[in-house]
Coordinates of C-alpha atoms in Angstrom, one line a residue:
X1 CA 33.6 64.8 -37.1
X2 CA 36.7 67.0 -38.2
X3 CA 40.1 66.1 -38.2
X4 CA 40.8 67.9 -35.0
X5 CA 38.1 65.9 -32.8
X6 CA 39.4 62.4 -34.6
X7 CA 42.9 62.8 -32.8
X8 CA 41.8 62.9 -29.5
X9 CA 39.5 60.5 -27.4
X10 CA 39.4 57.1 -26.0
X11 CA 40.7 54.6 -29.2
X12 CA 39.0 51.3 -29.3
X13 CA 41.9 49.5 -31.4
X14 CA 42.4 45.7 -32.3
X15 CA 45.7 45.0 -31.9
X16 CA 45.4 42.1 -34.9
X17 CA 45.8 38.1 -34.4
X18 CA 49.2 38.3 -32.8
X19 CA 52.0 39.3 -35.1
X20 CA 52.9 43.2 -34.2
X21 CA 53.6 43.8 -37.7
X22 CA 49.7 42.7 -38.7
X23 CA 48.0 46.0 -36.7
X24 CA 46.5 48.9 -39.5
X25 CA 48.6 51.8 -40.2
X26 CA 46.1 53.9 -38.5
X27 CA 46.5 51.8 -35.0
X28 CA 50.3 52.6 -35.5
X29 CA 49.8 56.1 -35.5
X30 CA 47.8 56.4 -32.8
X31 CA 50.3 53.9 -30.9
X32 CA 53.0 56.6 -31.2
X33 CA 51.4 59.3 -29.5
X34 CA 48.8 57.4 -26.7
X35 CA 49.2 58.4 -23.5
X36 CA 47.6 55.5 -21.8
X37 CA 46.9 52.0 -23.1
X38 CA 45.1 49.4 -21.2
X39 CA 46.0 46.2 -22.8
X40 CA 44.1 42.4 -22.7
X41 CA 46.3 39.2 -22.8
X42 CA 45.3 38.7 -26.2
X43 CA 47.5 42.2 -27.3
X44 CA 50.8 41.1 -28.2
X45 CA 53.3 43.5 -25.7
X46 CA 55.6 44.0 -28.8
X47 CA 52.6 46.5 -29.5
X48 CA 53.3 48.3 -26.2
X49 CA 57.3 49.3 -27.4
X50 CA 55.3 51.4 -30.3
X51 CA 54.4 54.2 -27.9
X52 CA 56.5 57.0 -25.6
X53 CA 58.6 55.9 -23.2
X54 CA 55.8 58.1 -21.0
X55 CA 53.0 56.5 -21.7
X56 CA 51.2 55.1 -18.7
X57 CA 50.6 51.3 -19.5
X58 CA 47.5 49.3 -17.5
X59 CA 47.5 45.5 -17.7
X60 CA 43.7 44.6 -17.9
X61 CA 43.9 40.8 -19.2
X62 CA 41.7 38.1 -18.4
X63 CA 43.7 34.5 -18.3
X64 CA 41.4 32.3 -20.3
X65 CA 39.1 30.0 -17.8
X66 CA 41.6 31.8 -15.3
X67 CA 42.5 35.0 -13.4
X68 CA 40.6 38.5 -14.7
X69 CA 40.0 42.0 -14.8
X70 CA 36.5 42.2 -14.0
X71 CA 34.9 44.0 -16.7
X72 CA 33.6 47.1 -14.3
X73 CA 37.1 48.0 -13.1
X74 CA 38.2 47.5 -17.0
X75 CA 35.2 50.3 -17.5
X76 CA 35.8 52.8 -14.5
X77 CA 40.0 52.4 -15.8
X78 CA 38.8 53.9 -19.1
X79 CA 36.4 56.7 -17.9
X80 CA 39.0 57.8 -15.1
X81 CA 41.8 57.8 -17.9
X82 CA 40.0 59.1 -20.7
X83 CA 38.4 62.3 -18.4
X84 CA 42.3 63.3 -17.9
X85 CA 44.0 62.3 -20.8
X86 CA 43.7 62.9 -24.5
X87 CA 45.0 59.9 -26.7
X88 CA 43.7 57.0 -24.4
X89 CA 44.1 53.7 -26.3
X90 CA 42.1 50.6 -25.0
X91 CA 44.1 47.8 -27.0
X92 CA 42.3 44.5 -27.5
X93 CA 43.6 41.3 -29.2
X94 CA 42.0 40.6 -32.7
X95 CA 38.9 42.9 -33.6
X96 CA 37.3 44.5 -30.1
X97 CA 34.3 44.4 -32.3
X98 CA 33.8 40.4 -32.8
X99 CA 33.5 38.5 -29.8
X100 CA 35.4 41.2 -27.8
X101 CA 33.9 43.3 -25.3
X102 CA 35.0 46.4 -27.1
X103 CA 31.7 48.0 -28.2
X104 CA 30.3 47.3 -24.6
X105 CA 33.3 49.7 -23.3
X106 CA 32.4 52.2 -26.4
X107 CA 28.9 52.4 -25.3
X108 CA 29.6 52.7 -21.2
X109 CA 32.6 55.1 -22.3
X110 CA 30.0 57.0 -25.0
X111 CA 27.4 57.4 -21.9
X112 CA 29.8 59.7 -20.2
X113 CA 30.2 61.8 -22.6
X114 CA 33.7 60.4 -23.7
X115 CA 34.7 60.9 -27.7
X116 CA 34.8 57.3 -28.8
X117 CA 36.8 56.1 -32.0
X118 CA 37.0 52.7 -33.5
X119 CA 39.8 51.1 -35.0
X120 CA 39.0 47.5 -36.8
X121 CA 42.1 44.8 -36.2
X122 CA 42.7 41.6 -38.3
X123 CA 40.6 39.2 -36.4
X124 CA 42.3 35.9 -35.2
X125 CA 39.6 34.0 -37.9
X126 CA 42.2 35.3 -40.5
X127 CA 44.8 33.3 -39.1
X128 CA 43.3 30.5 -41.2
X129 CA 45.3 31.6 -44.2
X130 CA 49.0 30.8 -42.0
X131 CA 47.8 26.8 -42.7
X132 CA 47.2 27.6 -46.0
X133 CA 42.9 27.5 -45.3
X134 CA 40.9 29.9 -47.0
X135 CA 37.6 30.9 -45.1
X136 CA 36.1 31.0 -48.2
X137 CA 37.0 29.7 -51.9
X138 CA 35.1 29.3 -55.1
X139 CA 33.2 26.0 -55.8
X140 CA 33.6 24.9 -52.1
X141 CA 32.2 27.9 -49.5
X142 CA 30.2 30.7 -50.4
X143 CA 29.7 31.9 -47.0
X144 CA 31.5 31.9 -43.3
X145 CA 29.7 31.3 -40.2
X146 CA 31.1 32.7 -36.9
X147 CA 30.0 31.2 -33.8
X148 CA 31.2 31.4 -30.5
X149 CA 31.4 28.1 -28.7
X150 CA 30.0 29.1 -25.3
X151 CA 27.6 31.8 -24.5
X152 CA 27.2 33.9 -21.2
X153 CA 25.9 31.0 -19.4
X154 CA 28.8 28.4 -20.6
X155 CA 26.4 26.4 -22.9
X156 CA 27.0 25.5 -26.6
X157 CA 25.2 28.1 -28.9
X158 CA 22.0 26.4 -30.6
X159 CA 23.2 28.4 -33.8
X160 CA 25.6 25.7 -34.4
X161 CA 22.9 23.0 -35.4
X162 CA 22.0 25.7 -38.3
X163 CA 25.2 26.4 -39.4
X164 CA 25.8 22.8 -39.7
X165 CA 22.5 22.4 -41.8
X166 CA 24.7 24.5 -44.6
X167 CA 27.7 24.5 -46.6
X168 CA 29.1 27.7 -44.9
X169 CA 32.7 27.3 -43.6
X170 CA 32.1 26.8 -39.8
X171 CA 34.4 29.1 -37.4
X172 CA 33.9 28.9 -33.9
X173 CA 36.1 30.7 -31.2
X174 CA 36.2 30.0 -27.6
X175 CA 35.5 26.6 -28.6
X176 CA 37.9 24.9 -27.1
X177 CA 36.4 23.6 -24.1
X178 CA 32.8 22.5 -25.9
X179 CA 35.1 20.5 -28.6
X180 CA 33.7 17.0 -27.3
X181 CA 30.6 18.3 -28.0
X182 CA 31.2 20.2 -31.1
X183 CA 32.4 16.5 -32.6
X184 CA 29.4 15.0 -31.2
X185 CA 27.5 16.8 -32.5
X186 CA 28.6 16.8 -36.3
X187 CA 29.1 12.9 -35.5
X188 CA 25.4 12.6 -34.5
X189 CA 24.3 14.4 -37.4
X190 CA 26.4 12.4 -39.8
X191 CA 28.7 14.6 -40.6
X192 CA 32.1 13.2 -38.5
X193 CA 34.2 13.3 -41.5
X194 CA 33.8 17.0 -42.3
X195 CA 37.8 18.5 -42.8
X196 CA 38.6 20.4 -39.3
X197 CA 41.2 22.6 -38.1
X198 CA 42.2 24.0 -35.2
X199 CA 44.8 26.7 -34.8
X200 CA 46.7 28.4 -31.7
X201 CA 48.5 31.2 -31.0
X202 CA 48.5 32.1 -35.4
X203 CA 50.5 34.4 -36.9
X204 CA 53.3 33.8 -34.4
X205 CA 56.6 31.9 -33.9
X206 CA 54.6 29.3 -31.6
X207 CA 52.2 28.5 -34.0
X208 CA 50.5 24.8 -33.8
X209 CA 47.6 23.5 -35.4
X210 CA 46.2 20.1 -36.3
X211 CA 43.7 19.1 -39.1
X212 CA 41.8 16.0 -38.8
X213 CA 38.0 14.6 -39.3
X214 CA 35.9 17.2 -37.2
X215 CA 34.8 13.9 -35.3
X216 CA 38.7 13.4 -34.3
X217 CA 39.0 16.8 -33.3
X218 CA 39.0 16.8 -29.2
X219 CA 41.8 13.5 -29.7
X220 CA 43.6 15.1 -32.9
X221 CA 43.8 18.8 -30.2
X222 CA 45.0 16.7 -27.0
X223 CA 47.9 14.5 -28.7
X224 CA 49.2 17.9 -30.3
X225 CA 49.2 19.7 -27.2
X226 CA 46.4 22.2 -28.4
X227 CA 44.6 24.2 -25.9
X228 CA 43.0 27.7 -25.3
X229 CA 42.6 30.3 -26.5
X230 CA 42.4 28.4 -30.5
X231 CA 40.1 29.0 -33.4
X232 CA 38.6 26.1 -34.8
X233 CA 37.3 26.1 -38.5
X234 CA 35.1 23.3 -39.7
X235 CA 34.2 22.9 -43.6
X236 CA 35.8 21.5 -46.9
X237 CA 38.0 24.6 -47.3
X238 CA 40.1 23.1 -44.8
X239 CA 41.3 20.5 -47.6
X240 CA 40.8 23.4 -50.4
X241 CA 45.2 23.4 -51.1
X242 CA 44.7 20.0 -52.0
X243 CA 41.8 19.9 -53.9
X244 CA 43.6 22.6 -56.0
X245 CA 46.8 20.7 -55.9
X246 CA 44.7 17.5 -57.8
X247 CA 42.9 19.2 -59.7
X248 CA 46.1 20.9 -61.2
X249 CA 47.7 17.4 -61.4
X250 CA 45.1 16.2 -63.3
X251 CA 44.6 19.5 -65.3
X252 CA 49.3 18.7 -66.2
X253 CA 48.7 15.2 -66.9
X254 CA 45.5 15.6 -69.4

């Protein structure tokens, strides 16, 4: 591809956890010259004040568990505005590429003979780090797992029995209305006192989380006022700060 064919074509851009000032240097400068952006709920509007005052803006959210786009108006709105303008941006919350729908709309957009271009965004796992939780850390995790807590049909996903089976760090979005079951089943497997966190809206102002027991989670969520959309992490990184913290009090006290 050369450099003239990159700066045109339908963008599929993550738009990062939620701070504006998290999105890639590359989304920015796309941002300043798009012509069209459709935007989820997840996008943080801040984002939206990046490009020209001309730009045509298209709301395309879905409300979690609430109202939505369907996804085949989302599709015809980006074929009918990439086929007349140039910089189209299709702006999704997070990374379009996990969990998002955003390689579906590359592929429909692709089989139309639309120029495609992807740009990654820091996914809303990474928010992990704002409570001071690595997703992974030396001598505790050696490897993430990344789950989504219902599938097409609503149900649990059976991958989670596996992914409890091992020492990975354990992050599951849309989990928040499966987290009864999530703690039952790490309860009924004898693992209810696994370090859990769940964290909302991260990165931002409005921030709240909660860490507990995983088999205290749905209780530990409900008193603090937690609901959709959240990520919830599961493993001993969760307590990783202070492990540090005693091991370096025992390491000054030796």
């Amino acid at each position: 591809m050369n450099q003239k064919n990159a700066d045109f074509g339908l963008f599929i851009m993550g738009g990062g956890p939620g701070d504006p000032e998290l999105i890639t240097m590359k989304a920015f400068n796309v941002l300043k010259r798009a012509e069209v952006i459709l935007y989820d709920n997840l996008s943080n509007e801040k984002l939206l004040e990046i490009a020209p005052k001309t730009c045509k803006m298209i709301y395309v959210g879905k409300q979690p568990y609430g109202k939505y786009t369907p996804q085949e108006k989302i599709n015809e709105l980006i074929v009918e505005n990439a086929q007349n303008y140039q910089v189209v941006v299709r702006l999704k919350g997070g990374d379009p590429f996990i969990f998002g729908r955003g390689f579906e709309e590359l592929i429909y957009a692709e089989a139309r003979g639309i120029k495609c271009h992807y740009i990654p965004g820091i996914s809303s796992m990474q928010g992990a780090g704002f409570i001071d939780v690595p997703l992974t850390h030396r001598g505790i995790s050696e490897s993430v797992w990344i789950l989504t807590g219902t599938k097409k049909d609503g149900s649990l996903t059976d991958d989670l029995k596996c992914a409890m089976k091992s020492s990975a760090t354990v992050v599951i979005y849309m989990g928040m209305k499966k987290v009864g079951e999530i703690s039952k089943a790490y309860s009924d497997a004898g693992l209810g006192n696994m370090p859990a966190a769940i964290i909302q809206h991260a990165t931002l102002p409005n921030q709240k989380q909660v860490v507990c027991s995983v088999q205290h989670l749905q209780e530990s969520a409900e008193n603090a006022g937690l609901t959709y959309p959240a990520i919830i992490i599961i493993g001993n990184v969760v307590q990783a700060k202070a492990y540090a913290n005693l091991n370096q009090s025992e390491l000054l006290s030796a």
